[in-house]
Short mmCIF file of C-alpha atoms (C1' of nucleotides) in Angstrom, two decimals:
data_model
loop_
_atom_site.label_atom_id
_atom_site.label_comp_id
_atom_site.label_asym_id
_atom_site.label_seq_id
_atom_site.Cartn_x
_atom_site.Cartn_y
_atom_site.Cartn_z
CA MET A 10 -14.59 -88.14 11.00
CA PRO A 11 -14.93 -87.46 14.67
CA GLU A 12 -12.14 -85.37 16.15
CA LEU A 13 -12.17 -83.53 19.48
CA PRO A 14 -15.10 -81.16 18.75
CA GLU A 15 -17.25 -83.97 17.37
CA VAL A 16 -16.55 -86.34 20.27
CA GLU A 17 -17.08 -83.47 22.73
CA THR A 18 -20.49 -82.80 21.17
CA ILE A 19 -21.46 -86.47 21.33
CA LYS A 20 -20.39 -86.57 24.97
CA ASN A 21 -22.37 -83.42 25.85
CA GLU A 22 -25.53 -84.63 24.14
CA LEU A 23 -25.30 -88.18 25.48
CA LEU A 24 -24.55 -87.11 29.05
CA PRO A 25 -28.07 -86.28 30.28
CA ARG A 26 -29.44 -89.40 28.64
CA VAL A 27 -27.07 -91.96 30.18
CA ILE A 28 -26.00 -90.69 33.60
CA GLY A 29 -27.66 -92.76 36.31
CA ARG A 30 -29.06 -95.23 33.81
CA PHE A 31 -28.04 -98.87 33.78
CA PHE A 32 -27.57 -101.30 30.90
CA ALA A 33 -30.54 -103.66 30.74
CA ARG A 34 -29.33 -105.60 27.71
CA VAL A 35 -26.29 -105.46 25.44
CA THR A 36 -25.89 -107.03 22.00
CA ILE A 37 -22.61 -107.22 20.11
CA ILE A 38 -23.49 -107.47 16.44
CA ASP A 39 -19.94 -107.24 15.09
CA PRO A 40 -17.38 -108.78 17.46
CA LYS A 41 -14.60 -106.90 15.66
CA VAL A 42 -15.47 -103.66 17.44
CA LEU A 43 -14.97 -105.27 20.83
CA ARG A 44 -11.24 -105.34 21.56
CA GLN A 45 -11.38 -106.42 25.17
CA PRO A 46 -12.63 -108.66 26.82
CA SER A 47 -14.50 -111.49 25.02
CA VAL A 48 -18.10 -110.93 23.93
CA ASP A 49 -19.39 -113.24 26.68
CA GLU A 50 -17.40 -111.61 29.43
CA PHE A 51 -18.21 -108.12 28.16
CA CYS A 52 -21.96 -108.72 28.20
CA ARG A 53 -21.83 -110.45 31.57
CA LYS A 54 -19.88 -107.63 33.16
CA ILE A 55 -21.73 -104.68 31.70
CA VAL A 56 -25.38 -105.70 32.10
CA GLY A 57 -26.82 -104.21 35.27
CA GLN A 58 -24.04 -101.64 35.60
CA THR A 59 -24.97 -98.00 36.12
CA VAL A 60 -23.22 -95.19 34.25
CA SER A 61 -21.79 -92.94 36.94
CA SER A 62 -19.95 -90.50 34.65
CA LEU A 63 -19.16 -89.87 31.01
CA LYS A 64 -16.13 -87.95 29.80
CA ARG A 65 -14.15 -87.33 26.64
CA GLN A 66 -10.40 -87.65 26.51
CA GLY A 67 -8.78 -86.91 23.18
CA LYS A 68 -11.07 -88.66 20.72
CA TYR A 69 -12.10 -91.34 23.22
CA LEU A 70 -15.38 -91.58 25.15
CA VAL A 71 -15.09 -93.01 28.66
CA PHE A 72 -18.19 -94.29 30.46
CA GLN A 73 -17.37 -94.86 34.13
CA LEU A 74 -19.49 -97.70 35.51
CA SER A 75 -20.64 -98.42 39.05
CA SER A 76 -18.56 -101.59 39.11
CA GLY A 77 -15.41 -99.51 38.85
CA LYS A 78 -14.81 -100.60 35.27
CA ALA A 79 -14.79 -98.23 32.32
CA LEU A 80 -16.46 -98.66 28.94
CA ILE A 81 -14.20 -96.92 26.44
CA ILE A 82 -15.28 -96.22 22.85
CA HIS A 83 -13.28 -94.83 19.94
CA LEU A 84 -15.30 -93.95 16.83
CA LYS A 85 -12.28 -93.72 14.50
CA MET A 86 -13.36 -92.63 11.01
CA THR A 87 -17.01 -93.46 10.55
CA GLY A 88 -18.35 -94.44 13.96
CA ALA A 89 -21.43 -92.83 15.50
CA LEU A 90 -23.52 -93.32 18.61
CA LEU A 91 -27.23 -92.94 17.98
CA LEU A 92 -30.11 -92.74 20.44
CA ASN A 93 -33.27 -94.49 19.28
CA PRO A 94 -32.65 -94.12 15.52
CA GLU A 95 -35.77 -94.26 13.41
CA GLN A 96 -34.45 -96.77 10.96
CA HIS A 97 -32.21 -99.75 11.40
CA SER A 98 -28.71 -99.36 9.96
CA ARG A 99 -26.93 -102.23 8.31
CA HIS A 100 -23.78 -100.79 9.86
CA ALA A 101 -25.00 -101.31 13.43
CA ARG A 102 -22.17 -102.92 15.42
CA ALA A 103 -23.46 -102.93 19.01
CA LEU A 104 -26.74 -102.25 20.83
CA PHE A 105 -27.03 -100.94 24.40
CA GLN A 106 -30.52 -101.16 25.86
CA LEU A 107 -30.91 -98.77 28.79
CA ASP A 108 -33.23 -99.39 31.73
CA ASP A 109 -35.48 -96.45 30.76
CA GLY A 110 -36.26 -98.01 27.38
CA ASN A 111 -33.85 -95.87 25.38
CA GLN A 112 -31.48 -97.64 23.06
CA LEU A 113 -27.94 -96.54 22.27
CA ILE A 114 -26.57 -97.93 19.01
CA LEU A 115 -22.99 -97.94 17.80
CA ILE A 116 -22.87 -97.75 14.02
CA ASP A 117 -19.66 -97.81 12.01
CA ARG A 118 -19.54 -98.13 8.25
CA ARG A 119 -15.86 -98.89 7.96
CA ARG A 120 -15.53 -101.11 11.03
CA LEU A 121 -12.46 -99.30 12.34
CA GLY A 122 -14.16 -98.26 15.59
CA ALA A 123 -13.16 -99.90 18.84
CA MET A 124 -14.59 -100.61 22.27
CA TRP A 125 -13.04 -101.84 25.53
CA LEU A 126 -14.26 -102.71 29.00
CA VAL A 127 -11.35 -102.31 31.39
CA ARG A 128 -10.66 -101.76 35.08
CA ASP A 129 -7.82 -99.31 34.43
CA GLU A 130 -8.62 -96.74 31.74
CA ALA A 131 -4.96 -95.77 31.54
CA THR A 132 -4.17 -99.01 29.72
CA ILE A 133 -6.12 -97.58 26.76
CA ILE A 134 -5.88 -93.79 27.06
CA GLY A 135 -2.78 -93.42 29.22
CA LYS A 136 -0.51 -92.48 26.34
CA LEU A 137 -2.54 -89.45 25.30
CA GLY A 138 -0.94 -86.04 25.53
CA PRO A 139 -2.51 -83.05 27.28
CA GLU A 140 -6.03 -81.86 26.52
CA PRO A 141 -5.64 -78.81 24.25
CA LEU A 142 -8.50 -76.80 25.78
CA THR A 143 -7.45 -77.04 29.41
CA THR A 144 -4.72 -75.41 31.48
CA ASP A 145 -2.68 -78.57 30.90
CA PHE A 146 -1.90 -77.06 27.50
CA THR A 147 -0.67 -73.48 27.61
CA ALA A 148 1.40 -71.77 24.93
CA GLU A 149 4.48 -72.31 27.11
CA ILE A 150 3.75 -76.01 27.56
CA MET A 151 3.19 -76.41 23.84
CA ALA A 152 6.49 -74.67 23.08
CA SER A 153 8.38 -76.88 25.50
CA ARG A 154 6.78 -80.05 24.12
CA LEU A 155 7.80 -79.00 20.61
CA ARG A 156 11.41 -78.53 21.64
CA GLY A 157 13.78 -81.09 20.18
CA ARG A 158 11.39 -82.27 17.49
CA GLN A 159 12.10 -81.82 13.82
CA ALA A 160 9.22 -83.54 12.05
CA PRO A 161 6.81 -81.48 9.91
CA ILE A 162 4.48 -79.51 12.19
CA LYS A 163 1.43 -81.16 10.62
CA ALA A 164 2.68 -84.61 11.64
CA VAL A 165 3.31 -83.45 15.21
CA LEU A 166 -0.19 -81.93 15.52
CA LEU A 167 -1.62 -85.32 14.56
CA ASP A 168 0.49 -87.11 17.18
CA GLN A 169 -1.98 -87.87 19.98
CA GLY A 170 0.89 -88.16 22.43
CA PHE A 171 1.86 -84.56 21.73
CA VAL A 172 -1.64 -83.17 22.23
CA ALA A 173 -4.87 -85.16 22.34
CA GLY A 174 -7.81 -84.74 20.00
CA ILE A 175 -6.55 -82.86 16.95
CA GLY A 176 -7.15 -84.73 13.69
CA ASN A 177 -6.58 -84.06 10.04
CA MET A 178 -9.28 -81.43 9.50
CA TYR A 179 -8.52 -79.24 12.50
CA ALA A 180 -4.76 -79.53 12.02
CA ASP A 181 -5.17 -78.08 8.51
CA GLU A 182 -7.52 -75.35 9.73
CA ALA A 183 -5.23 -74.34 12.60
CA LEU A 184 -2.16 -74.21 10.34
CA PHE A 185 -4.03 -72.06 7.85
CA ALA A 186 -5.23 -69.69 10.57
CA ALA A 187 -1.64 -69.37 11.81
CA ARG A 188 -0.34 -69.05 8.23
CA ILE A 189 2.15 -71.86 8.70
CA HIS A 190 2.99 -74.29 5.91
CA PRO A 191 2.17 -77.86 7.04
CA LEU A 192 5.61 -79.14 6.01
CA ARG A 193 7.51 -76.61 8.12
CA LYS A 194 9.92 -78.41 10.44
CA VAL A 195 9.02 -77.87 14.06
CA ASN A 196 12.50 -76.65 14.94
CA SER A 197 12.28 -73.95 12.25
CA LEU A 198 9.24 -72.25 13.82
CA SER A 199 9.78 -68.90 15.52
CA SER A 200 8.34 -68.38 18.99
CA GLN A 201 5.84 -65.97 17.42
CA GLU A 202 4.71 -68.68 15.05
CA VAL A 203 4.33 -71.19 17.88
CA GLN A 204 2.32 -68.61 19.83
CA SER A 205 0.13 -67.94 16.83
CA LEU A 206 -0.41 -71.65 16.21
CA TYR A 207 -1.37 -72.16 19.84
CA HIS A 208 -4.10 -69.52 19.61
CA SER A 209 -5.26 -70.85 16.25
CA ILE A 210 -5.70 -74.32 17.76
CA GLN A 211 -7.80 -72.83 20.56
CA ASP A 212 -9.92 -70.78 18.15
CA VAL A 213 -10.50 -73.58 15.67
CA LEU A 214 -11.47 -76.16 18.31
CA TRP A 215 -13.71 -73.87 20.38
CA SER A 216 -15.45 -72.59 17.26
CA ALA A 217 -16.13 -76.14 16.08
CA ILE A 218 -17.50 -77.12 19.48
CA ARG A 219 -19.88 -74.14 19.35
CA ASP A 220 -20.99 -75.41 15.92
CA LYS A 221 -21.50 -78.94 17.31
CA GLY A 222 -18.87 -80.51 15.09
CA ALA A 223 -18.30 -80.82 11.36
CA SER A 224 -20.65 -83.07 9.41
CA ILE A 225 -18.22 -84.08 6.73
CA ASP A 226 -18.84 -87.63 5.57
CA THR A 227 -20.69 -89.64 8.23
CA TYR A 228 -20.63 -87.58 11.42
CA VAL A 229 -24.04 -87.24 13.09
CA ARG A 230 -25.00 -86.34 16.63
CA PRO A 231 -26.81 -88.88 18.85
CA ASP A 232 -30.23 -87.51 17.95
CA GLY A 233 -29.45 -87.65 14.22
CA GLU A 234 -28.82 -83.92 13.77
CA LEU A 235 -25.78 -82.61 11.91
CA GLY A 236 -23.08 -80.21 13.04
CA THR A 237 -22.26 -77.03 11.12
CA ALA A 238 -18.54 -76.52 11.80
CA HIS A 239 -17.57 -77.52 8.26
CA PHE A 240 -19.26 -74.39 6.90
CA SER A 241 -16.48 -72.40 8.57
CA PHE A 242 -13.65 -74.49 7.13
CA ARG A 243 -11.36 -72.42 4.97
CA VAL A 244 -9.02 -75.06 3.54
CA ALA A 245 -9.90 -78.50 4.92
CA HIS A 246 -11.62 -80.55 2.20
CA HIS A 247 -11.58 -77.54 -0.12
CA ARG A 248 -9.62 -79.21 -2.86
CA GLY A 249 -9.72 -77.27 -6.10
CA GLU A 250 -11.29 -74.20 -4.49
CA LEU A 251 -9.75 -70.79 -3.98
CA CYS A 252 -8.19 -69.45 -0.80
CA PRO A 253 -10.77 -67.20 0.93
CA LEU A 254 -8.03 -64.69 1.80
CA CYS A 255 -6.03 -64.35 -1.42
CA GLY A 256 -7.79 -66.34 -4.13
CA THR A 257 -4.90 -68.72 -4.76
CA PRO A 258 -6.04 -72.30 -5.52
CA ILE A 259 -5.91 -74.48 -2.41
CA GLN A 260 -3.35 -77.25 -2.78
CA ARG A 261 -3.49 -80.83 -1.57
CA LEU A 262 -0.38 -82.65 -0.44
CA PRO A 263 -0.03 -86.03 1.23
CA ILE A 264 1.75 -85.86 4.60
CA ARG A 265 2.10 -89.18 6.39
CA ASN A 266 -0.47 -90.52 3.95
CA ARG A 267 -3.00 -87.89 5.04
CA GLY A 268 -4.52 -85.46 2.59
CA THR A 269 -3.29 -82.03 3.65
CA TYR A 270 -4.98 -78.87 2.38
CA PHE A 271 -3.31 -75.48 2.49
CA CYS A 272 -2.87 -72.19 0.63
CA PRO A 273 0.60 -72.05 -0.96
CA ASN A 274 0.50 -68.26 -0.89
CA CYS A 275 -0.70 -67.66 2.69
CA GLN A 276 1.36 -70.56 4.05
CA LYS A 277 4.82 -70.29 2.58
CA LEU A 278 7.49 -72.90 3.17
CA SER A 279 10.38 -70.49 3.58
"C1'" DC B 696 13.84 -91.60 21.93
"C1'" DT B 697 11.79 -89.76 17.07
"C1'" DT B 698 10.29 -90.48 12.47
"C1'" DG B 699 7.95 -92.43 8.54
"C1'" DG B 700 5.62 -96.06 5.98
"C1'" DG B 701 2.16 -99.66 5.67
"C1'" DA B 702 -2.03 -102.01 7.31
"C1'" DC B 703 -6.61 -102.03 8.70
"C1'" DC B 704 -11.51 -101.09 6.88
"C1'" DT B 705 -15.69 -99.82 3.45
"C1'" DG B 706 -18.02 -97.20 0.08
"C1'" DG B 707 -18.29 -93.21 -2.96
"C1'" DC B 708 -16.26 -91.27 -6.75
"C1'" DT B 709 -13.41 -90.85 -11.09
"C1'" DG B 710 -11.80 -92.11 -15.36
"C1'" DC B 711 -11.10 -95.37 -18.93
"C1'" DT C 484 -22.31 -99.94 -18.48
"C1'" DG C 485 -18.59 -102.16 -15.94
"C1'" DC C 486 -14.83 -102.02 -13.26
"C1'" DA C 487 -10.19 -100.92 -11.51
"C1'" DG C 488 -8.13 -97.84 -8.65
"C1'" DC C 489 -8.05 -93.75 -5.82
"C1'" DC C 490 -9.45 -91.45 -1.69
"C1'" DA C 491 -11.17 -90.65 3.01
"C1'" DG C 492 -7.88 -90.80 7.96
"C1'" DG C 493 -7.31 -92.53 13.41
"C1'" DT C 494 -4.34 -95.53 15.35
"C1'" DC C 495 -1.32 -99.47 15.78
"C1'" DC C 496 2.79 -101.86 14.45
"C1'" DC C 497 7.26 -102.12 12.79
"C1'" DA C 498 11.73 -100.68 10.91
"C1'" DA C 499 15.36 -97.32 10.55
#
DNA sequence: CTTGGGACCTGGCTGC
DNA sequence: TGCAGCCAGGTCCCAA
């Protein structure tokens, strides 16, 4: 499940392979992934266009094209972008043939992924909150953005309008590192706890980027290699295992219909 | 405005 | 062995 570190890794590894290249041929296998515009218009407007830049914002990939339009891709739960895969996948949704002979393939088992070709990227990614790993997101900014909210902290961390790129796994890991119970109301957190959570978010995300993402479920890098960030997870997806700090069984609790993993001893509610 | 619940989507796993 | 039902969760949509 690609969150910020996974999408960042995909962006970094795709970058040298696509910058300056143009699309020689594009095939939409599953029209459902293409949200905007129509298949015909998409193919007509993308073929021949050169990729001038590639960036990540939140969990979105943005390919800036020479025409001034942007190709935006969201991988959602099970999407992946593969370069020249050795075997054909029955989950292939779109093919991008580059002018140098390389082929970029969008695969997506659960068909939740999405793709847009738009003139104004803000129509798709304009509602995202600040990037957590830039100076747009300091501890002070985080504290001020939390002010006035009273939802459980876990739900707010998953709100892409609050901060962009944190998903279920890294929210659980950051809360564990900060020793904060995921159901704690935001307005009950002390300033020390907010400070601690801020640094935990930084640590967890940077560490996962260094490890090239977490290969839980279907995440693979463009060349087919896996990431290793999941080996450092302490609670996420550790259902039934023991807390690495105190040995208490890790608990699972649904929050907003998301499986939430935490240590009931290290992360107390009151 | 914030909050929370359901829908979307597929396939692996569990338990009867 | 077959099969129903749970689970995975990013984001959108809607209601309160």
